PDB file of N, CA and C in Angstrom:
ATOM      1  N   UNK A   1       3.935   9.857  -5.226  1.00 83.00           N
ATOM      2  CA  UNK A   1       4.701   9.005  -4.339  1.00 83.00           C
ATOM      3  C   UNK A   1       4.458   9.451  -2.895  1.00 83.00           C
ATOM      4  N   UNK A   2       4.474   8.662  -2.064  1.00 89.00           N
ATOM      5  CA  UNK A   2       3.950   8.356  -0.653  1.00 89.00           C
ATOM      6  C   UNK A   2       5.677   9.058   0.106  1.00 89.00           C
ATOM      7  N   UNK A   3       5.646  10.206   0.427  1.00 96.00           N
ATOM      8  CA  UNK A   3       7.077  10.791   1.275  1.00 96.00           C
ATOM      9  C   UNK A   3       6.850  10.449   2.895  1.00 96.00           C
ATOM     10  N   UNK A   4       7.826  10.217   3.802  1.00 97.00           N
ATOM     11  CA  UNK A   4       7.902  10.413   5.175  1.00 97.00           C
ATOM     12  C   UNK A   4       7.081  11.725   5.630  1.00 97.00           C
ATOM     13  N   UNK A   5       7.062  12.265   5.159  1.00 97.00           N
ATOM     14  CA  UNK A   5       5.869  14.092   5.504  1.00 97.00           C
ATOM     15  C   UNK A   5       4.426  13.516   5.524  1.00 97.00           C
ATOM     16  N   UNK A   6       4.068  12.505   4.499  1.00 97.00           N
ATOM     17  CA  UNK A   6       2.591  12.191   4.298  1.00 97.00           C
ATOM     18  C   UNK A   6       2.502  11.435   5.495  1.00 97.00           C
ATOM     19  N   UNK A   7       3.524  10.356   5.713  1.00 98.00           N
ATOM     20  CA  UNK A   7       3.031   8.964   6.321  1.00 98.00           C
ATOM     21  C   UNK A   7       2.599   9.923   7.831  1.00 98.00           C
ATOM     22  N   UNK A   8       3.657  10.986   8.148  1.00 98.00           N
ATOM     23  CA  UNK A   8       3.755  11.208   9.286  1.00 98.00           C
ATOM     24  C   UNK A   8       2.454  11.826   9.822  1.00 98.00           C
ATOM     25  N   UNK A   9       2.195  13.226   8.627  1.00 97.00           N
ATOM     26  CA  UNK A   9       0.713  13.723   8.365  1.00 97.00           C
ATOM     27  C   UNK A   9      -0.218  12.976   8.581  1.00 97.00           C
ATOM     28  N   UNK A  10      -0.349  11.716   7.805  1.00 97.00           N
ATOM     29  CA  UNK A  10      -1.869  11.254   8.166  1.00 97.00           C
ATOM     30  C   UNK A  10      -1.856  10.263   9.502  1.00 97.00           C
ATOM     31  N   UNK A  11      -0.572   9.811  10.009  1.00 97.00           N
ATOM     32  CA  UNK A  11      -0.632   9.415  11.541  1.00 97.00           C
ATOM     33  C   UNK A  11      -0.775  10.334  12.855  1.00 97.00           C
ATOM     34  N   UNK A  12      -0.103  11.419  12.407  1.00 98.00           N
ATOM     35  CA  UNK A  12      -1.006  12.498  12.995  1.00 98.00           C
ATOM     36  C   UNK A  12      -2.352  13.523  13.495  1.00 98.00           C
ATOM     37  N   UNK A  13      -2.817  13.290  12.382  1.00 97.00           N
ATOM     38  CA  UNK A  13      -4.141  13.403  11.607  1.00 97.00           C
ATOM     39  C   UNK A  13      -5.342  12.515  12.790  1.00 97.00           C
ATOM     40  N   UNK A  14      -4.648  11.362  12.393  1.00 97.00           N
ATOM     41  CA  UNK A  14      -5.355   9.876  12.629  1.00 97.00           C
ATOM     42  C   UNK A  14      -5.388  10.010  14.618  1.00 97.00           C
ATOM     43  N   UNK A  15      -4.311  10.871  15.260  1.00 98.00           N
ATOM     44  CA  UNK A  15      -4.271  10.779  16.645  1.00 98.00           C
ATOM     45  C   UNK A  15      -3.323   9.745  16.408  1.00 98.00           C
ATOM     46  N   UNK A  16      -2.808   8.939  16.250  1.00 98.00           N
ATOM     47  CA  UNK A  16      -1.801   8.253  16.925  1.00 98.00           C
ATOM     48  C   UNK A  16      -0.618   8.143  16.853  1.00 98.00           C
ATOM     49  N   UNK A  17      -0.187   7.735  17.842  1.00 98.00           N
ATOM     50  CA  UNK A  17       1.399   8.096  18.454  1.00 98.00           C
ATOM     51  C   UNK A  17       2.341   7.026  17.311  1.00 98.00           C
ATOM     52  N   UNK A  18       3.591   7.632  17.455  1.00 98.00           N
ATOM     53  CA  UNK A  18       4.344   6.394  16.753  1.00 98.00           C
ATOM     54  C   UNK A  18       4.944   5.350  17.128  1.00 98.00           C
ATOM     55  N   UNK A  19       4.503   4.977  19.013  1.00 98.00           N
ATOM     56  CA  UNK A  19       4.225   3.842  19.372  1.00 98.00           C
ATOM     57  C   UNK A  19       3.316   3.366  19.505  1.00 98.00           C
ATOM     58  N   UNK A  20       1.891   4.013  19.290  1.00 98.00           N
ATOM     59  CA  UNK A  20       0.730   3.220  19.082  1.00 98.00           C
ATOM     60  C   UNK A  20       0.875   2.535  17.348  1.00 98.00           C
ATOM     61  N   UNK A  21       1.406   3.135  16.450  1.00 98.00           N
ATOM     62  CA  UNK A  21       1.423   3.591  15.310  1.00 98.00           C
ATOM     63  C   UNK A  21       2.331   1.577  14.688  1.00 98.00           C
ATOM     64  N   UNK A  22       3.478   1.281  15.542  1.00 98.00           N
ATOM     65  CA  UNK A  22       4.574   0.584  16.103  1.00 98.00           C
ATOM     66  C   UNK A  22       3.819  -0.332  16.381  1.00 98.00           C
ATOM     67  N   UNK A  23       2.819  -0.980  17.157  1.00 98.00           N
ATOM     68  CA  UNK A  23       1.990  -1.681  17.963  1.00 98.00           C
ATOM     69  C   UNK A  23       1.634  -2.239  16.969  1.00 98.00           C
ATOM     70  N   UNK A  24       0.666  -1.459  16.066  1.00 98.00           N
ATOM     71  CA  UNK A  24      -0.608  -2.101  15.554  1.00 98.00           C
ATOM     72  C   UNK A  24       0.478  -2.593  14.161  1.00 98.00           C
ATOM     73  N   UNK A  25       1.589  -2.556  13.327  1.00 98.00           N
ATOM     74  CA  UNK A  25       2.004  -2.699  12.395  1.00 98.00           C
ATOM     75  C   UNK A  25       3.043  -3.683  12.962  1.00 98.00           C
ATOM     76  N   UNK A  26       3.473  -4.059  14.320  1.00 97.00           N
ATOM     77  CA  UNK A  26       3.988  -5.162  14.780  1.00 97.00           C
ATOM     78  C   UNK A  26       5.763  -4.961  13.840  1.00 97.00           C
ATOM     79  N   UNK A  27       5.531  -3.560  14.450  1.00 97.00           N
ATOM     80  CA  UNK A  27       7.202  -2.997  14.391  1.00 97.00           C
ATOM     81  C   UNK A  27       7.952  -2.463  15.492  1.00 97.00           C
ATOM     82  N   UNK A  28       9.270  -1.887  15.739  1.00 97.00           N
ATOM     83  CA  UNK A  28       9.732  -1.010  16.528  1.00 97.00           C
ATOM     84  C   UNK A  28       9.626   0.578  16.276  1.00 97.00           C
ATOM     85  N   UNK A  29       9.170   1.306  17.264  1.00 98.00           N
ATOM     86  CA  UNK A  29       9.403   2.647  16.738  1.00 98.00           C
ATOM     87  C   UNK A  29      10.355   3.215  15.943  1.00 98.00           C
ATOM     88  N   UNK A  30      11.564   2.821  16.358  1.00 98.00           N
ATOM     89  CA  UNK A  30      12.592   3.059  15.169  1.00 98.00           C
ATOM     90  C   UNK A  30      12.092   3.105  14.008  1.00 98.00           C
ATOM     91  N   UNK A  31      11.297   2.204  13.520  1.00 98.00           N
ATOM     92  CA  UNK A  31      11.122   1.629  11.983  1.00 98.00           C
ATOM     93  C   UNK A  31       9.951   2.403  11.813  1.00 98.00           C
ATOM     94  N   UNK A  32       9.042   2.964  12.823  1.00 98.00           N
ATOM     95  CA  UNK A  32       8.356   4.405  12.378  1.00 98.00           C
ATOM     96  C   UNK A  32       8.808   5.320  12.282  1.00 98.00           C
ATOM     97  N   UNK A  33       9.456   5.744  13.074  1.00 98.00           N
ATOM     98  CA  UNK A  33      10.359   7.359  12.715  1.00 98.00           C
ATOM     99  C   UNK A  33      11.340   7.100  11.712  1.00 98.00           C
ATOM    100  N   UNK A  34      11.851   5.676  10.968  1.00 98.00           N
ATOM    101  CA  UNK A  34      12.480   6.129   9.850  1.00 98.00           C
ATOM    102  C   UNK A  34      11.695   6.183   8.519  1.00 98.00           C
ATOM    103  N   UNK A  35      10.825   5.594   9.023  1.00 98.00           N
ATOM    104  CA  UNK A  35       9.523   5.783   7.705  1.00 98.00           C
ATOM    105  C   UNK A  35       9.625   7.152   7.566  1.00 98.00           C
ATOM    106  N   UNK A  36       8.960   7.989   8.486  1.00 98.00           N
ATOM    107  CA  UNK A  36       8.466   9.236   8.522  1.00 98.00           C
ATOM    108  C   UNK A  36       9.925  10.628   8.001  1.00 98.00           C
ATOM    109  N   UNK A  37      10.982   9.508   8.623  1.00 98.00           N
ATOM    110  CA  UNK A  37      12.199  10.495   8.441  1.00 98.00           C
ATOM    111  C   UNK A  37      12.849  10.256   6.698  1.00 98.00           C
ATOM    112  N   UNK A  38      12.188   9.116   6.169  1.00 96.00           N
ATOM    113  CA  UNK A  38      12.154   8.990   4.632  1.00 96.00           C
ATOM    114  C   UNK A  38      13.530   7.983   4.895  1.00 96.00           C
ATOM    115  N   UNK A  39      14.059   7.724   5.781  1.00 97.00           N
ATOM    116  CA  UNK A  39      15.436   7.096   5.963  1.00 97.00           C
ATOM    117  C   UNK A  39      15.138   5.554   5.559  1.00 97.00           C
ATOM    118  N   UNK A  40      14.078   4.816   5.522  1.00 96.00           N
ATOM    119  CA  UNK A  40      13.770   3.527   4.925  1.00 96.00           C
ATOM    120  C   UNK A  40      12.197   3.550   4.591  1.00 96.00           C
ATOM    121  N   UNK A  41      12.090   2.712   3.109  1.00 96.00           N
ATOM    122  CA  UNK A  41      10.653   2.905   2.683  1.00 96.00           C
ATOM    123  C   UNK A  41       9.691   1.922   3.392  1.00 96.00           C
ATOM    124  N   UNK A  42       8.732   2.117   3.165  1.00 96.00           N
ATOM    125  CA  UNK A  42       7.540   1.424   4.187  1.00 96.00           C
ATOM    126  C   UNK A  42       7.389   0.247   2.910  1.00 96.00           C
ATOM    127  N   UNK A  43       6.857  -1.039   3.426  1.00 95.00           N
ATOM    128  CA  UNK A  43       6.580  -1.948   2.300  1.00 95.00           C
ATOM    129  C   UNK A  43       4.949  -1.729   2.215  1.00 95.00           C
ATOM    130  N   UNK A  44       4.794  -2.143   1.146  1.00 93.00           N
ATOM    131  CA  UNK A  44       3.274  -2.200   0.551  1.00 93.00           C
ATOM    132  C   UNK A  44       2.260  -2.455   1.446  1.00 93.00           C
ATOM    133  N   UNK A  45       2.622  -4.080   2.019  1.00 94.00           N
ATOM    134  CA  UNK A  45       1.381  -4.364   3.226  1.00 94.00           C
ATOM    135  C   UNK A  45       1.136  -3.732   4.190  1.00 94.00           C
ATOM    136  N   UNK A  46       2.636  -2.770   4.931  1.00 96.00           N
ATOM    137  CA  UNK A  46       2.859  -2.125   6.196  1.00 96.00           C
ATOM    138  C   UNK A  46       2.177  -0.494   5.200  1.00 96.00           C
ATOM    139  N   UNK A  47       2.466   0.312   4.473  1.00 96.00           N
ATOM    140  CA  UNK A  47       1.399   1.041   4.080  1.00 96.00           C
ATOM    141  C   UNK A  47       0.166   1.011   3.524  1.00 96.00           C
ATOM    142  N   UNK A  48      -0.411  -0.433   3.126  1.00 94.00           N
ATOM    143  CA  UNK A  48      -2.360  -0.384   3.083  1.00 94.00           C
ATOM    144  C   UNK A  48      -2.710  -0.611   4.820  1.00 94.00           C
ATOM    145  N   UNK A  49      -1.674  -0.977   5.483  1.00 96.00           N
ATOM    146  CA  UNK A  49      -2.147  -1.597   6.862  1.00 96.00           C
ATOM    147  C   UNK A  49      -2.163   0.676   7.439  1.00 96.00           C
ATOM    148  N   UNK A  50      -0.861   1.245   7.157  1.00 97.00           N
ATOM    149  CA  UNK A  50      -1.242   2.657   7.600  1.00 97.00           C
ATOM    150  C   UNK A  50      -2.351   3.596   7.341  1.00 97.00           C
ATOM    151  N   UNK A  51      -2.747   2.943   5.742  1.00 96.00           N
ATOM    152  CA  UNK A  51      -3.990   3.578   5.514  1.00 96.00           C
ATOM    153  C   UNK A  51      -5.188   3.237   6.185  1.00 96.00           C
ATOM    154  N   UNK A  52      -5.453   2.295   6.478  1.00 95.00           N
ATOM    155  CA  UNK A  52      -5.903   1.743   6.960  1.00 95.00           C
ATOM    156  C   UNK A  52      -6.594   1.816   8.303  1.00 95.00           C
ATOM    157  N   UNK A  53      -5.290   1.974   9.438  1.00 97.00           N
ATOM    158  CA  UNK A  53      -5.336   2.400  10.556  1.00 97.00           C
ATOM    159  C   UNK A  53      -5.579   4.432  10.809  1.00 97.00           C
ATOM    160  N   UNK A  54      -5.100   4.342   9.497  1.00 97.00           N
ATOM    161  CA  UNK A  54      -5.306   6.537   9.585  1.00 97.00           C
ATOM    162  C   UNK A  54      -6.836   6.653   8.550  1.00 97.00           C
ATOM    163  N   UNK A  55      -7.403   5.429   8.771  1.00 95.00           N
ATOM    164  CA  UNK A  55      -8.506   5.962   7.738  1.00 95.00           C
ATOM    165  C   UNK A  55      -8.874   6.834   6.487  1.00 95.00           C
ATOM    166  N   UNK A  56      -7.737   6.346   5.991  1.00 94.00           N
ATOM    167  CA  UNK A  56      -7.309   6.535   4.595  1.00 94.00           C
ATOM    168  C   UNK A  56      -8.215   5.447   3.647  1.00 94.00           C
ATOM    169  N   UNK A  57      -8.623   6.461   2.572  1.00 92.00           N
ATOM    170  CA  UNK A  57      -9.304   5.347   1.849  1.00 92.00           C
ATOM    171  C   UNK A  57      -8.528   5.209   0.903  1.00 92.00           C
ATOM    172  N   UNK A  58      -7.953   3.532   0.213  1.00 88.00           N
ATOM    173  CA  UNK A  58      -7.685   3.241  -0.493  1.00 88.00           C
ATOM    174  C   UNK A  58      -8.196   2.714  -1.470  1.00 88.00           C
ATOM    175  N   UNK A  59      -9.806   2.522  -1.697  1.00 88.00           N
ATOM    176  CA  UNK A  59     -10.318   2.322  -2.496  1.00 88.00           C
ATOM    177  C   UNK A  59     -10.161   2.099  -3.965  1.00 88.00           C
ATOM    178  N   UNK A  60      -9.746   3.550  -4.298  1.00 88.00           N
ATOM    179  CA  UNK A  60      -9.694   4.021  -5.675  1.00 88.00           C
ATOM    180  C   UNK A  60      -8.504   3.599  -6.315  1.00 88.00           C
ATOM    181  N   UNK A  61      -7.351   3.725  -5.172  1.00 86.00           N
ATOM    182  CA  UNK A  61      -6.367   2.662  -6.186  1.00 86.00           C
ATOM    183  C   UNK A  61      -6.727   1.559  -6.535  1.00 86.00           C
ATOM    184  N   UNK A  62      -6.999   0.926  -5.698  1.00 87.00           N
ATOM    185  CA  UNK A  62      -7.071  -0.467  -5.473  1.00 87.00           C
ATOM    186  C   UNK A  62      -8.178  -1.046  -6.394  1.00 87.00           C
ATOM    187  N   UNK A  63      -8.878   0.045  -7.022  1.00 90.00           N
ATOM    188  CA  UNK A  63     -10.046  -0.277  -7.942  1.00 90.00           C
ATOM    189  C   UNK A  63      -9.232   0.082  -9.806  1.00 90.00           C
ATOM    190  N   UNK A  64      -8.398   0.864  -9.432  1.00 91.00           N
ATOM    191  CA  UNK A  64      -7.485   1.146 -10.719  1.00 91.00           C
ATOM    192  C   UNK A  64      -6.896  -0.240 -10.717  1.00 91.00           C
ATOM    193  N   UNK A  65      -5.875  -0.752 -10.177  1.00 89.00           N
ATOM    194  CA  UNK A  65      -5.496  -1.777  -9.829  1.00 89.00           C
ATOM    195  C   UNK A  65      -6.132  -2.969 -10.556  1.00 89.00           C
ATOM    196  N   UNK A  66      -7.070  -2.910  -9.916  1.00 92.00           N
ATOM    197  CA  UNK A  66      -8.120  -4.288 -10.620  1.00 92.00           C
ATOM    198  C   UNK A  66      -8.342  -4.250 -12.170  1.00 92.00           C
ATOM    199  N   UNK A  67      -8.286  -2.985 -12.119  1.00 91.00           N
ATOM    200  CA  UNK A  67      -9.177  -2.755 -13.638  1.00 91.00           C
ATOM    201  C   UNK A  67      -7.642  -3.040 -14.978  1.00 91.00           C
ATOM    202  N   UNK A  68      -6.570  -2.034 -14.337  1.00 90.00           N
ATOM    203  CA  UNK A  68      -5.429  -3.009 -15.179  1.00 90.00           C
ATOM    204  C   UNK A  68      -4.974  -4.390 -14.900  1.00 90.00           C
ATOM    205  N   UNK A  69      -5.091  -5.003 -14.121  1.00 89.00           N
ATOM    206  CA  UNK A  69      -5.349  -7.175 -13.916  1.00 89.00           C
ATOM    207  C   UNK A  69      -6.266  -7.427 -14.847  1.00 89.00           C
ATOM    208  N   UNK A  70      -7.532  -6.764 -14.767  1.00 90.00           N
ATOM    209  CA  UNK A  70      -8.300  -7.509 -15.426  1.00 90.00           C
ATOM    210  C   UNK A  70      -8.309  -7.307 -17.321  1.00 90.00           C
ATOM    211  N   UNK A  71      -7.461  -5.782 -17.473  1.00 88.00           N
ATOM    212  CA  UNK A  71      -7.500  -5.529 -18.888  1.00 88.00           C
ATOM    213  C   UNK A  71      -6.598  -6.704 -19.291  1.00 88.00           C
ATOM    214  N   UNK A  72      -5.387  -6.916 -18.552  1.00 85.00           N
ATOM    215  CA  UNK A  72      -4.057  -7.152 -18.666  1.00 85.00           C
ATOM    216  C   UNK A  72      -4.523  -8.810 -19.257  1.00 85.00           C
ATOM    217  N   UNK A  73      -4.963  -9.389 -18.240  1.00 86.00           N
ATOM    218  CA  UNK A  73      -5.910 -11.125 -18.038  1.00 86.00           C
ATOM    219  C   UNK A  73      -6.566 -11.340 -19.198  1.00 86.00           C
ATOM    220  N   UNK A  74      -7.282 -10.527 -19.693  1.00 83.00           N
ATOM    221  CA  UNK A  74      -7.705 -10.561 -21.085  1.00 83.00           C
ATOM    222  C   UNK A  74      -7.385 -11.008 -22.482  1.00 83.00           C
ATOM    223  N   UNK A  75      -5.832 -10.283 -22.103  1.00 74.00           N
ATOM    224  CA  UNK A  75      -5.603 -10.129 -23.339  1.00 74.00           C
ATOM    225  C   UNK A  75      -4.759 -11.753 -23.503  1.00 74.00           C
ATOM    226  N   UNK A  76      -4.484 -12.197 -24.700  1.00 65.00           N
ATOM    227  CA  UNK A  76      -3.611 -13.634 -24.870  1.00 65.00           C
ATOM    228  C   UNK A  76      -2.620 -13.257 -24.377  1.00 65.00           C
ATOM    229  N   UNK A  77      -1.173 -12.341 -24.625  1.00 65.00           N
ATOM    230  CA  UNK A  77       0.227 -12.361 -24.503  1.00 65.00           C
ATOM    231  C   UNK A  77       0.278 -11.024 -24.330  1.00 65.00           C
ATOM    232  N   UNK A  78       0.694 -10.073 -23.339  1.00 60.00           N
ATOM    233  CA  UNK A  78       0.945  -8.969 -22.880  1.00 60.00           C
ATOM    234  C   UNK A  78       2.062  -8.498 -23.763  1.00 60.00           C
ATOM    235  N   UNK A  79       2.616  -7.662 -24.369  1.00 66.00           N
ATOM    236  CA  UNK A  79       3.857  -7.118 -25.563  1.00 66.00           C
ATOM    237  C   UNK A  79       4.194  -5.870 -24.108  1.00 66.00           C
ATOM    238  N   UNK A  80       5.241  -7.099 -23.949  1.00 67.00           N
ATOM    239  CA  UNK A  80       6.191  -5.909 -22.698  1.00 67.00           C
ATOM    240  C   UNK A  80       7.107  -5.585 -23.491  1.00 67.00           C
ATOM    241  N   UNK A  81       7.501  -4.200 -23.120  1.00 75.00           N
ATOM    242  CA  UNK A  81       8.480  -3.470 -23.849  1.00 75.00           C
ATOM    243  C   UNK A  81      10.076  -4.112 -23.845  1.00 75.00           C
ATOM    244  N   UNK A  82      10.107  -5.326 -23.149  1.00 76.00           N
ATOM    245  CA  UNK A  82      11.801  -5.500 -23.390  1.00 76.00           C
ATOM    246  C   UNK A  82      11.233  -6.714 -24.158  1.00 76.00           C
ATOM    247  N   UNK A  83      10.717  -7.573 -24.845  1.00 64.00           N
ATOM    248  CA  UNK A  83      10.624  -8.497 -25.178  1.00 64.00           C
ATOM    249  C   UNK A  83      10.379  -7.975 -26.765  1.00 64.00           C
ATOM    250  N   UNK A  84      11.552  -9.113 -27.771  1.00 64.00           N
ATOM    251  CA  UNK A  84      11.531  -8.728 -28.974  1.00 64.00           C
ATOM    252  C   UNK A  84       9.925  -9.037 -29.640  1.00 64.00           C
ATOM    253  N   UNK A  85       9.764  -8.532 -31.242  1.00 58.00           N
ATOM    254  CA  UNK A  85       8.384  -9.155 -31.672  1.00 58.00           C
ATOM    255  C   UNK A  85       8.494 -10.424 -32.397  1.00 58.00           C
TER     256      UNK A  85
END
């Protein structure tokens, strides 16, 4: 799991400030330093957009990802665990 220590780490890392950081994610700083302070979670698009900008490769999830869609797509009827047989 992705903590306020990482996000902050690799924006650091990356050189940029957490109003440059604010800018490019078309937020208020507030809403970076509470990322970082763990006080509210970052949404999905606003962290591939951090990886992104900190040159983070996301690749490899995103290739796991595919690969369970595509097992998943395959199959006729998925047997999710709350659904009787």
């Amino acid at each position: 799991m992705i903590e306020g220590d990482d996000l902050k780490a690799m924006r650091v890392n990356a050189g940029i400030s957490q109003d440059a950081m604010a800018k490019k994610l078309k937020c208020d700083r507030k809403t970076i330093i509470n990322y970082e302070l763990g006080v509210s979670d970052i949404r999905s698009k606003q962290l591939f957009l951090w990886f992104l900008y900190c040159k983070i490769d996301a690749g490899s999830l995103l290739n796991e990802i595919k690969q369970i869609r595509d097992i998943t797509n395959s199959k006729e009827k998925p047997n999710l665990q709350d659904e009787e047989p």
